[in-house]
Coordinates of C-alpha atoms in Angstrom, one line a residue:
M24 CA -109.5 -173.8 -28.3
N25 CA -113.2 -173.4 -27.5
D26 CA -114.0 -173.5 -23.8
S27 CA -117.3 -171.6 -23.1
S28 CA -120.7 -171.9 -21.6
P29 CA -123.9 -171.6 -23.6
G30 CA -124.5 -168.1 -24.8
E31 CA -120.8 -167.2 -24.4
G32 CA -118.3 -166.7 -27.2
H33 CA -115.2 -168.8 -27.6
V34 CA -111.4 -168.2 -27.7
R35 CA -108.8 -169.8 -29.9
V36 CA -105.2 -169.3 -28.6
V37 CA -102.4 -169.3 -31.2
G38 CA -99.0 -169.7 -29.7
T39 CA -96.2 -168.0 -31.8
A40 CA -92.5 -167.3 -31.7
H41 CA -92.0 -163.6 -31.8
V42 CA -89.1 -163.9 -34.2
S43 CA -90.6 -166.6 -36.5
A44 CA -91.5 -166.2 -40.2
D45 CA -93.5 -169.4 -39.9
S46 CA -95.5 -167.9 -37.0
V47 CA -96.3 -164.8 -39.2
R48 CA -97.7 -167.1 -41.9
E49 CA -99.7 -169.1 -39.3
V50 CA -101.2 -166.0 -37.8
E51 CA -102.3 -164.6 -41.2
E52 CA -103.8 -167.9 -42.3
T53 CA -105.6 -168.4 -39.0
V54 CA -107.2 -165.0 -38.9
R55 CA -108.4 -165.2 -42.5
E56 CA -109.8 -168.7 -42.0
E57 CA -111.5 -168.1 -38.6
R58 CA -112.7 -164.5 -39.3
P59 CA -113.3 -163.9 -35.6
D60 CA -115.1 -161.0 -34.1
V61 CA -111.9 -159.9 -32.3
V62 CA -108.2 -160.5 -32.9
A63 CA -106.6 -160.2 -29.4
V64 CA -102.8 -159.6 -29.4
E65 CA -100.1 -159.8 -26.7
L66 CA -99.5 -156.0 -26.9
D67 CA -100.0 -153.0 -24.7
E68 CA -100.7 -149.5 -26.0
G69 CA -97.1 -148.4 -26.1
R70 CA -95.7 -151.5 -27.9
Y71 CA -98.7 -151.3 -30.3
R72 CA -97.8 -147.7 -31.3
Q73 CA -94.1 -148.7 -31.8
L74 CA -95.0 -151.6 -34.1
K75 CA -97.2 -149.2 -36.1
G76 CA -94.3 -146.8 -36.4
G77 CA -95.5 -144.4 -33.7
T78 CA -93.3 -142.5 -31.2
P79 CA -92.7 -144.3 -27.9
D80 CA -93.5 -142.5 -24.6
D81 CA -90.8 -140.4 -23.1
I82 CA -89.6 -141.1 -19.6
E83 CA -91.2 -138.6 -17.3
A84 CA -88.6 -136.7 -15.2
R85 CA -90.7 -137.1 -12.1
D86 CA -90.8 -140.9 -12.6
L87 CA -87.1 -141.0 -12.2
L88 CA -87.4 -139.8 -8.6
R89 CA -89.5 -142.8 -7.7
G90 CA -86.4 -144.9 -7.6
N91 CA -85.8 -147.9 -9.9
T92 CA -86.8 -146.4 -13.3
V93 CA -83.3 -146.6 -14.7
F94 CA -82.8 -150.2 -13.4
Q95 CA -86.1 -151.2 -15.0
F96 CA -85.0 -149.8 -18.3
I97 CA -81.7 -151.8 -18.0
A98 CA -83.8 -155.0 -17.4
Y99 CA -86.1 -154.1 -20.4
W100 CA -83.0 -153.4 -22.5
M101 CA -81.5 -156.8 -21.6
L102 CA -84.7 -158.6 -22.6
S103 CA -85.1 -156.6 -25.8
Y104 CA -81.5 -157.3 -26.8
V105 CA -81.9 -161.0 -26.4
Q106 CA -85.0 -161.0 -28.6
S107 CA -83.3 -158.7 -31.1
R108 CA -80.4 -161.0 -31.5
M109 CA -82.7 -164.0 -32.0
G110 CA -84.6 -161.9 -34.6
D111 CA -81.3 -161.2 -36.4
K112 CA -80.4 -164.9 -36.4
F113 CA -83.7 -165.9 -37.9
D114 CA -84.0 -162.8 -40.1
V115 CA -87.3 -161.7 -38.7
K116 CA -88.1 -158.4 -36.9
P117 CA -89.2 -159.1 -33.3
G118 CA -92.9 -158.6 -33.0
A119 CA -93.6 -159.4 -36.6
D120 CA -96.2 -162.0 -35.5
M121 CA -98.2 -159.4 -33.6
L122 CA -97.9 -156.9 -36.4
A123 CA -99.2 -159.5 -38.8
A124 CA -102.2 -160.3 -36.6
V125 CA -103.0 -156.6 -36.3
E126 CA -102.6 -155.8 -40.0
T127 CA -104.5 -158.9 -41.2
A128 CA -107.4 -158.0 -38.8
E129 CA -107.5 -154.5 -40.2
E130 CA -107.5 -155.8 -43.8
E131 CA -110.4 -158.1 -43.0
G132 CA -112.3 -155.4 -41.1
L133 CA -112.0 -157.1 -37.7
D134 CA -111.7 -155.6 -34.3
V135 CA -108.3 -155.7 -32.5
A136 CA -107.9 -156.0 -28.7
L137 CA -104.7 -155.2 -26.9
V138 CA -104.8 -157.6 -24.0
D139 CA -101.3 -157.4 -22.5
R140 CA -100.3 -155.6 -19.4
D141 CA -98.4 -152.2 -19.7
I142 CA -94.8 -153.1 -20.3
Q143 CA -93.5 -150.6 -17.8
V144 CA -95.7 -152.2 -15.1
T145 CA -94.3 -155.6 -16.1
I146 CA -90.7 -154.5 -16.1
Q147 CA -91.1 -152.7 -12.7
R148 CA -92.6 -155.9 -11.2
F149 CA -89.9 -158.0 -12.9
W150 CA -87.1 -156.0 -11.4
Q151 CA -88.7 -155.8 -8.0
R152 CA -89.3 -159.5 -7.8
M153 CA -85.8 -160.5 -8.8
G154 CA -83.5 -161.3 -5.9
T155 CA -80.2 -159.7 -5.2
L156 CA -78.3 -162.8 -6.4
E157 CA -80.3 -162.9 -9.6
K158 CA -79.6 -159.3 -10.3
M159 CA -75.9 -160.0 -9.8
R160 CA -76.0 -162.9 -12.2
M161 CA -77.6 -160.6 -14.7
A162 CA -74.9 -158.0 -14.2
G163 CA -72.2 -160.7 -14.5
D164 CA -73.7 -161.7 -17.9
L165 CA -74.0 -158.1 -19.2
L166 CA -70.5 -157.1 -17.9
F167 CA -68.5 -160.2 -18.5
G168 CA -70.6 -162.4 -20.7
V169 CA -70.8 -165.0 -17.9
A170 CA -74.0 -165.6 -16.0
D171 CA -72.7 -168.4 -13.8
A172 CA -71.0 -168.1 -10.4
R173 CA -67.8 -166.6 -12.0
G174 CA -69.7 -163.6 -13.2
V175 CA -71.5 -163.3 -9.9
G176 CA -68.2 -163.6 -8.1
A177 CA -66.6 -160.8 -10.2
V178 CA -69.5 -158.4 -9.6
F179 CA -69.6 -159.3 -5.9
G180 CA -65.9 -159.0 -5.7
I181 CA -65.9 -155.5 -7.2
A182 CA -68.6 -154.4 -4.7
V183 CA -66.8 -155.9 -1.8
G184 CA -63.5 -154.5 -3.0
V185 CA -64.8 -150.9 -3.0
V186 CA -65.8 -151.4 0.7
L187 CA -62.7 -153.4 1.5
G188 CA -60.3 -150.8 0.1
P189 CA -60.9 -148.1 2.7
L190 CA -60.7 -150.7 5.5
V191 CA -57.3 -151.7 4.1
G192 CA -56.2 -148.1 4.3
L193 CA -57.5 -147.8 7.9
F194 CA -56.6 -151.1 9.4
G195 CA -54.1 -152.6 6.9
G196 CA -51.1 -151.9 9.2
A197 CA -52.4 -154.6 11.6
V198 CA -52.2 -157.3 8.8
G199 CA -48.9 -156.2 7.3
V200 CA -50.1 -153.6 4.7
S201 CA -47.3 -151.1 5.0
D202 CA -47.1 -147.5 3.6
L203 CA -44.5 -148.8 1.1
L204 CA -47.0 -151.4 -0.2
L205 CA -49.7 -148.8 -0.6
T206 CA -47.3 -146.4 -2.3
R207 CA -46.0 -149.1 -4.8
T208 CA -49.6 -150.2 -5.5
A209 CA -50.7 -146.7 -6.2
T210 CA -47.6 -146.2 -8.4
A211 CA -48.4 -149.4 -10.3
A212 CA -52.0 -148.2 -10.9
V213 CA -51.0 -144.7 -12.1
F214 CA -48.1 -145.9 -14.3
G215 CA -50.1 -148.8 -15.6
G216 CA -53.1 -146.6 -16.5
V217 CA -50.9 -144.1 -18.3
A218 CA -48.9 -146.8 -20.1
A219 CA -52.1 -148.6 -21.1
Y220 CA -53.5 -145.4 -22.7
L221 CA -50.2 -144.7 -24.6
L222 CA -49.8 -148.3 -25.8
Y223 CA -53.4 -148.3 -27.0
T224 CA -52.9 -145.1 -28.9
V225 CA -49.8 -146.5 -30.6
A226 CA -51.4 -149.9 -31.2
S227 CA -54.5 -148.5 -32.8
F228 CA -52.5 -147.4 -35.8
S229 CA -51.7 -151.0 -36.8
L230 CA -54.3 -153.2 -34.9
D231 CA -58.0 -153.5 -35.0
G232 CA -59.9 -151.7 -32.2
D233 CA -60.4 -154.7 -29.8
D234 CA -56.9 -156.0 -30.4
A235 CA -55.5 -152.5 -29.7
I236 CA -57.4 -152.4 -26.4
L237 CA -56.1 -155.8 -25.3
A238 CA -52.6 -154.7 -26.3
G239 CA -52.9 -151.5 -24.2
L240 CA -54.4 -153.2 -21.2
G241 CA -52.0 -156.1 -21.2
G242 CA -48.9 -153.9 -21.7
G243 CA -50.1 -151.3 -19.2
A244 CA -50.7 -154.0 -16.6
A245 CA -47.2 -155.5 -17.2
I246 CA -45.5 -152.2 -17.0
G247 CA -47.4 -151.2 -13.9
I248 CA -46.7 -154.5 -12.1
V249 CA -43.0 -154.8 -13.1
A250 CA -41.8 -151.1 -13.0
G251 CA -44.2 -149.5 -10.6
F252 CA -44.8 -152.3 -8.1
G253 CA -41.8 -154.6 -8.5
L254 CA -39.0 -152.1 -9.1
G255 CA -40.6 -149.1 -7.4
V256 CA -39.8 -146.8 -10.4
G257 CA -41.6 -143.5 -10.0
T258 CA -42.8 -143.9 -6.4
G259 CA -41.4 -140.5 -5.4
F260 CA -43.1 -138.8 -8.4
V261 CA -46.5 -140.5 -7.7
S262 CA -46.3 -139.7 -4.0
G263 CA -45.6 -136.1 -4.7
L264 CA -48.4 -136.0 -7.3
L265 CA -51.1 -137.6 -5.2
G266 CA -49.9 -136.6 -1.7
G267 CA -49.9 -138.9 1.3
L268 CA -53.7 -139.1 1.5
G269 CA -54.2 -139.6 -2.2
T270 CA -51.5 -142.3 -2.4
A271 CA -53.1 -144.2 0.5
I272 CA -56.6 -143.9 -1.1
V273 CA -55.5 -145.1 -4.5
G274 CA -53.3 -147.9 -3.1
S275 CA -55.8 -149.3 -0.7
L276 CA -58.7 -149.1 -3.2
V277 CA -56.7 -151.0 -5.8
I278 CA -55.7 -153.7 -3.2
G279 CA -59.3 -154.0 -2.0
V280 CA -60.8 -154.3 -5.5
L281 CA -58.2 -156.8 -6.7
A282 CA -58.6 -158.9 -3.6
G283 CA -62.4 -158.9 -3.8
V284 CA -62.4 -159.9 -7.5
V285 CA -59.8 -162.6 -7.1
V286 CA -61.7 -164.1 -4.1
G287 CA -65.1 -163.7 -5.8
V288 CA -64.0 -165.3 -9.1
T289 CA -62.1 -168.1 -7.3
V290 CA -65.1 -169.0 -5.2
G291 CA -67.4 -168.8 -8.2
A292 CA -65.1 -171.2 -10.2
V293 CA -65.1 -173.6 -7.2
L294 CA -68.9 -173.5 -7.0
N295 CA -69.2 -174.2 -10.8
A296 CA -66.7 -177.1 -10.5
F297 CA -68.8 -178.8 -7.9
G298 CA -72.1 -178.0 -9.7
L299 CA -73.4 -175.9 -6.8
F300 CA -74.4 -173.0 -9.0
A301 CA -76.1 -174.0 -12.2
P302 CA -75.0 -171.8 -15.1
V303 CA -77.5 -170.0 -17.3
E304 CA -77.3 -171.2 -20.9
G305 CA -76.3 -168.6 -23.4
D306 CA -76.4 -168.1 -27.1
A307 CA -75.7 -171.8 -27.8
D308 CA -79.3 -172.6 -26.8
Y309 CA -81.1 -170.9 -29.6
E310 CA -78.2 -171.5 -32.1
E311 CA -79.3 -175.1 -32.1
F312 CA -83.1 -174.5 -32.5
D313 CA -85.0 -174.0 -35.8
M314 CA -88.2 -172.0 -35.8
A315 CA -90.5 -175.0 -35.6
E316 CA -88.9 -176.1 -32.4
L317 CA -89.3 -172.6 -30.9
T318 CA -93.1 -173.0 -30.9
D319 CA -93.0 -176.7 -29.9
G320 CA -94.7 -177.2 -26.5
D321 CA -92.0 -179.4 -25.0
V322 CA -89.2 -177.0 -26.1
V323 CA -91.0 -173.9 -24.8
S324 CA -91.7 -175.6 -21.5
A325 CA -88.0 -176.5 -21.1
M326 CA -87.0 -172.9 -21.9
M327 CA -89.6 -171.5 -19.4
E328 CA -88.4 -173.8 -16.7
E329 CA -84.7 -172.8 -17.4
F330 CA -85.7 -169.1 -16.9
R331 CA -87.7 -170.0 -13.8
R332 CA -84.6 -171.7 -12.3
F333 CA -82.6 -168.5 -13.1
S334 CA -85.2 -166.2 -11.5
P335 CA -88.3 -167.6 -9.8
G336 CA -89.5 -164.1 -8.9
G337 CA -88.7 -162.7 -12.4
A338 CA -90.6 -165.6 -14.0
E339 CA -93.6 -164.9 -11.9
A340 CA -93.8 -161.3 -13.1
L341 CA -92.8 -161.9 -16.7
I342 CA -94.7 -165.1 -17.3
D343 CA -97.3 -166.1 -14.7
E344 CA -98.8 -162.7 -13.9
R345 CA -99.1 -161.9 -17.6
D346 CA -100.7 -165.3 -18.3
A347 CA -103.4 -164.3 -15.7
Y348 CA -103.7 -160.7 -16.9
I349 CA -104.2 -161.8 -20.6
A350 CA -106.6 -164.5 -19.5
H351 CA -108.7 -162.0 -17.6
Q352 CA -109.1 -159.9 -20.8
L353 CA -109.9 -163.0 -22.9
V354 CA -112.5 -164.3 -20.4
A355 CA -114.2 -160.8 -20.5
L356 CA -114.3 -160.9 -24.3
R357 CA -115.7 -164.5 -24.2
Q358 CA -118.4 -163.6 -21.7
S359 CA -119.5 -160.7 -24.0
G360 CA -120.3 -163.4 -26.7
R361 CA -117.3 -162.6 -28.9
H362 CA -115.4 -165.1 -31.1
V363 CA -111.8 -164.4 -30.4
V364 CA -108.5 -165.5 -31.9
A365 CA -105.8 -164.7 -29.4
V366 CA -102.2 -164.4 -30.7
V367 CA -99.7 -164.8 -27.9
G368 CA -96.1 -166.0 -27.4
A369 CA -95.8 -169.8 -27.3
G370 CA -94.5 -169.5 -23.7
H371 CA -97.8 -168.1 -22.5
R372 CA -100.2 -170.4 -24.4
E373 CA -100.3 -173.3 -21.8
G374 CA -100.9 -170.9 -18.8
I375 CA -103.6 -168.9 -20.6
E376 CA -105.4 -172.0 -21.8
N377 CA -105.4 -173.4 -18.3
Y378 CA -107.0 -170.2 -17.0
L379 CA -109.6 -170.3 -19.8
E380 CA -110.6 -173.8 -18.8
H381 CA -110.7 -172.9 -15.1
P382 CA -111.5 -169.2 -14.9
E383 CA -112.3 -169.6 -11.2
T384 CA -108.6 -170.0 -10.5
L385 CA -107.7 -166.6 -11.9
P386 CA -106.1 -164.3 -9.2
P387 CA -107.8 -161.0 -8.6
M388 CA -107.0 -158.4 -11.3
E389 CA -105.9 -155.9 -8.6
S390 CA -103.1 -158.3 -7.6
L391 CA -101.7 -158.1 -11.2
V392 CA -101.4 -154.4 -11.6
G393 CA -99.7 -151.5 -9.8
V394 CA -96.3 -151.3 -8.2
A395 CA -95.0 -154.5 -6.8
E396 CA -93.8 -154.5 -3.2
K397 CA -91.2 -157.0 -1.9
D398 CA -92.4 -159.6 0.6
G399 CA -91.0 -159.9 4.0
F400 CA -89.5 -157.4 6.4
P401 CA -88.6 -154.0 4.9
W402 CA -84.8 -154.3 5.6
G403 CA -84.0 -151.6 3.0
K404 CA -86.2 -149.0 4.7
L405 CA -84.9 -149.9 8.1
L406 CA -81.3 -149.5 6.8
G407 CA -82.2 -146.1 5.4
F408 CA -83.6 -144.8 8.6
G409 CA -80.8 -146.4 10.5
V410 CA -78.0 -144.7 8.5
T411 CA -79.8 -141.3 8.8
A412 CA -80.1 -141.8 12.6
V413 CA -76.4 -142.7 12.9
F414 CA -75.4 -139.6 10.9
V415 CA -77.6 -137.3 13.1
A416 CA -76.4 -139.0 16.3
F417 CA -72.8 -138.6 15.2
F418 CA -73.1 -134.8 15.4
V419 CA -75.4 -134.7 18.4
L420 CA -73.1 -136.9 20.5
L421 CA -70.0 -134.9 19.5
A422 CA -71.8 -131.7 20.6
M423 CA -72.9 -133.3 23.9
A424 CA -69.2 -134.3 24.4
G425 CA -68.3 -130.6 24.3
V426 CA -66.9 -130.4 20.7
G427 CA -67.2 -126.8 19.6
N428 CA -69.5 -125.5 16.9
E429 CA -66.6 -124.5 14.7
R430 CA -65.2 -128.0 14.7
L431 CA -68.6 -129.5 14.0
L432 CA -69.1 -127.1 11.1
T433 CA -65.6 -128.1 9.8
I434 CA -66.5 -131.8 9.9
F435 CA -69.9 -131.2 8.2
G436 CA -68.3 -128.9 5.6
A437 CA -65.8 -131.7 4.7
W438 CA -68.7 -134.1 4.4
F439 CA -70.6 -131.8 2.2
L440 CA -67.6 -130.9 0.1
I441 CA -66.2 -134.4 -0.6
N442 CA -69.7 -135.8 -1.4
G443 CA -70.4 -132.9 -3.7
V444 CA -67.1 -132.9 -5.5
F445 CA -67.0 -136.7 -6.2
A446 CA -70.7 -136.9 -7.2
A447 CA -70.6 -133.9 -9.5
A448 CA -67.2 -134.8 -11.0
L449 CA -68.2 -138.4 -11.9
A450 CA -71.5 -137.1 -13.3
K451 CA -69.6 -134.7 -15.5
V452 CA -67.2 -137.5 -16.6
A453 CA -70.3 -139.4 -17.8
G454 CA -71.4 -136.4 -19.9
A455 CA -73.9 -134.6 -17.6
R456 CA -74.7 -131.0 -18.1
W457 CA -73.0 -128.6 -15.7
T458 CA -76.4 -127.8 -14.1
S459 CA -77.2 -131.5 -13.7
A460 CA -73.8 -132.3 -12.2
L461 CA -74.2 -129.3 -9.8
V462 CA -77.6 -130.4 -8.6
G463 CA -76.3 -133.9 -8.0
G464 CA -73.3 -132.6 -6.1
L465 CA -75.4 -130.2 -4.0
V466 CA -77.8 -133.0 -2.8
A467 CA -75.1 -135.7 -2.4
W468 CA -74.4 -135.0 1.3
M469 CA -78.1 -135.5 2.1
T470 CA -78.8 -138.5 -0.1
S471 CA -75.7 -140.3 1.1
I472 CA -77.1 -140.5 4.6
N473 CA -80.3 -142.1 3.4
P474 CA -79.9 -145.1 1.1
L475 CA -83.6 -144.7 0.1
L476 CA -82.5 -141.7 -2.0
A477 CA -79.8 -141.3 -4.5
P478 CA -78.1 -138.1 -5.9
G479 CA -78.2 -139.7 -9.4
W480 CA -82.0 -139.4 -9.4
F481 CA -81.7 -135.7 -9.1
T482 CA -79.0 -135.4 -11.7
G483 CA -81.1 -137.5 -14.1
Y484 CA -84.1 -135.4 -13.3
V485 CA -82.4 -132.2 -14.5
E486 CA -80.9 -134.1 -17.6
L487 CA -84.4 -135.2 -18.6
R488 CA -85.6 -131.6 -18.5
H489 CA -83.3 -131.0 -21.5
T490 CA -83.0 -134.3 -23.3
P491 CA -86.0 -136.6 -23.9
V492 CA -85.5 -140.3 -23.4
N493 CA -87.8 -143.1 -24.5
V494 CA -88.1 -146.8 -25.1
G495 CA -87.1 -146.3 -28.7
D496 CA -83.6 -145.6 -27.6
I497 CA -83.3 -149.3 -26.7
G498 CA -83.7 -150.3 -30.4
T499 CA -80.8 -147.9 -31.2
L500 CA -78.6 -149.5 -28.5
N501 CA -79.4 -152.9 -29.8
E502 CA -78.3 -151.9 -33.3
L503 CA -75.0 -150.6 -31.9
L504 CA -74.4 -153.7 -29.9
D505 CA -74.9 -155.9 -33.0
D506 CA -72.1 -154.0 -34.7
E507 CA -69.1 -156.2 -34.6
E508 CA -66.9 -154.1 -36.9
T509 CA -66.7 -150.8 -35.0
P510 CA -63.8 -150.6 -32.5
I511 CA -65.1 -150.8 -29.0
V512 CA -63.8 -147.3 -28.0
E513 CA -65.7 -145.7 -30.9
L514 CA -68.7 -147.9 -30.2
V515 CA -68.8 -146.7 -26.6
G516 CA -68.7 -143.1 -27.8
Q517 CA -71.7 -143.8 -30.1
M518 CA -73.6 -145.4 -27.2
F519 CA -73.1 -142.2 -25.2
D520 CA -74.8 -140.3 -28.0
V521 CA -78.0 -142.3 -27.3
P522 CA -79.9 -140.4 -24.6
L523 CA -81.0 -143.5 -22.7
F524 CA -77.5 -144.8 -22.3
K525 CA -76.1 -141.4 -21.4
L526 CA -78.9 -141.0 -18.7
I527 CA -78.1 -144.5 -17.2
M528 CA -74.4 -143.7 -17.0
V529 CA -75.0 -140.2 -15.6
V530 CA -77.3 -141.6 -12.8
A531 CA -74.9 -144.5 -12.1
M532 CA -71.7 -142.4 -12.0
T533 CA -73.3 -139.7 -9.7
N534 CA -74.3 -142.4 -7.3
I535 CA -71.0 -144.1 -7.4
G536 CA -69.2 -140.8 -6.7
S537 CA -71.3 -140.3 -3.6
I538 CA -70.8 -143.8 -2.4
V539 CA -67.0 -143.6 -2.8
A540 CA -66.9 -140.2 -1.1
S541 CA -68.8 -141.5 1.9
F542 CA -66.3 -144.3 2.4
L543 CA -63.4 -142.0 1.9
F544 CA -64.8 -139.5 4.4
V545 CA -65.1 -142.1 7.2
T546 CA -61.8 -143.8 6.6
Y547 CA -59.5 -141.1 5.4
V548 CA -60.9 -137.6 5.9
I549 CA -62.0 -137.8 9.6
P550 CA -58.6 -139.1 10.7
V551 CA -57.0 -136.0 9.1
I552 CA -59.4 -133.3 10.2
A553 CA -59.8 -134.8 13.7
S554 CA -56.2 -135.6 14.2
D555 CA -55.9 -133.4 17.3
L556 CA -59.0 -135.2 18.7
G557 CA -57.2 -138.6 18.4
G558 CA -58.4 -139.6 14.9
V559 CA -61.1 -142.2 14.5
A560 CA -60.4 -143.7 18.0
G561 CA -60.5 -140.3 19.6
V562 CA -63.8 -139.4 17.8
T563 CA -65.3 -142.7 18.9
N564 CA -64.4 -142.0 22.5
L565 CA -65.9 -138.6 22.3
M566 CA -69.1 -140.1 21.0
F567 CA -69.3 -142.5 24.0
E568 CA -68.7 -139.5 26.3
G569 CA -71.5 -137.6 24.5
A570 CA -73.8 -140.6 25.0
R571 CA -73.0 -140.7 28.7
N572 CA -73.6 -136.9 29.0
S573 CA -76.9 -137.3 27.1
A574 CA -78.0 -140.1 29.4
D575 CA -77.1 -138.1 32.5
L576 CA -79.0 -135.1 31.1
I577 CA -82.1 -137.1 30.4
W578 CA -81.9 -138.8 33.9
R579 CA -81.6 -135.5 35.6
S580 CA -84.6 -134.1 33.6
L581 CA -86.7 -137.1 34.6
T582 CA -85.8 -137.1 38.3

């Protein structure tokens, strides 16, 4: 392509498939035939160093405290894994086309320009632009291999179930959830879990890893349902082991999660059946393509449109913004009088060429860089401040109602302790250092009253002080996920040896511990420690009394 004014240079855009051997040959031939002043490649500095065998940048510990760093790496991992699997299918290393362009330019003594936006900026904006439903679809695909409404329903069901469980324990009696039902459900969960582990251990001597896991889970579920729930075997033992509070917690959480998942998956299946939720095509899409088709304009456009239907906001950050960013770089090179061959992914070619033909339509460069902010009202921040205000008001109103300092300190101490124990314990289960788990536990009480913070960020911060994590870990994880021979239990253990995966799990488990503890505190702990105040109802009445006393005090002060 040559769209330029007199005195300017010109740009030829070569669209490639990043996993195509044909694209590699086309790039090498084009560069040698054209012998341009500059070979521009769809790379940033970090990816260029990786392709050249350099060391990727480590995650900076302070960056983790900015919020979504781990989530952005999960998104990057997902995109990298899809490309890696396509590369394995077509027996070409992802990025081979860009490496060929760079190496051919160096052999011919030509300049190389890195014209793509920094990958971390792109991934941050990609994650921020994705809607909640789109993220749930992604999670459904990663967790269950299903990116349609069934996967979304399962993820949503689990989330709702965790919230629903404590409500079952608190108000279940009004809808027929008896203490006997909670006890038998908890017994089924405990017996089923123990039986599943024992059956898996025995089955692993004669069955392959995945088959042994299925045998353990299936047998454990059957034993738990029949013996623990149906026949009530071991209810006395489990009740004595967990205590009344523990039995109610386990039983209600299991009921809540199961109910949430069943409803979510059922609703998802109905939506799919009526075509109200278009599924995202999976591996079968590229199984049917050959490499020539992957760079064909019509096929690429269809693939881009499919992704745009899946995530309009994500497509904007991953495709449209990068088209504009790369076009800005190419226009600048053209205006300097350079002859440029630009090697880009086939999906970007049309957008870039349109901008080169009409550079006046380019959005300002400042709108394409920096941290993306969500449009609309900042509901998240409002929620964060609201939760904090409610927590502070809780203690202030109780104090105004005449509740003594000793009782208030007891309630606060219980809040501090249950948040700290759950957050630190789950962080340790995920493999955190003792110091990291301790830090997460110590700040959990504070971060749990402000959704804009998370104890996992602090746990991860300490972990990163001892164990470096970088983008290169994603390649290691991709190799492990491609291993279809290793039993899944052993494979998970190997994944925990990868610093990035371990960091993700430590951060996630710390946050989950604090979230669970917060629900347990409100629905189970307060009724116990405030039983002489009338439980939850009595505490609520005291808060109303405190509000009236506060209003009277303010009125008297003003008058």
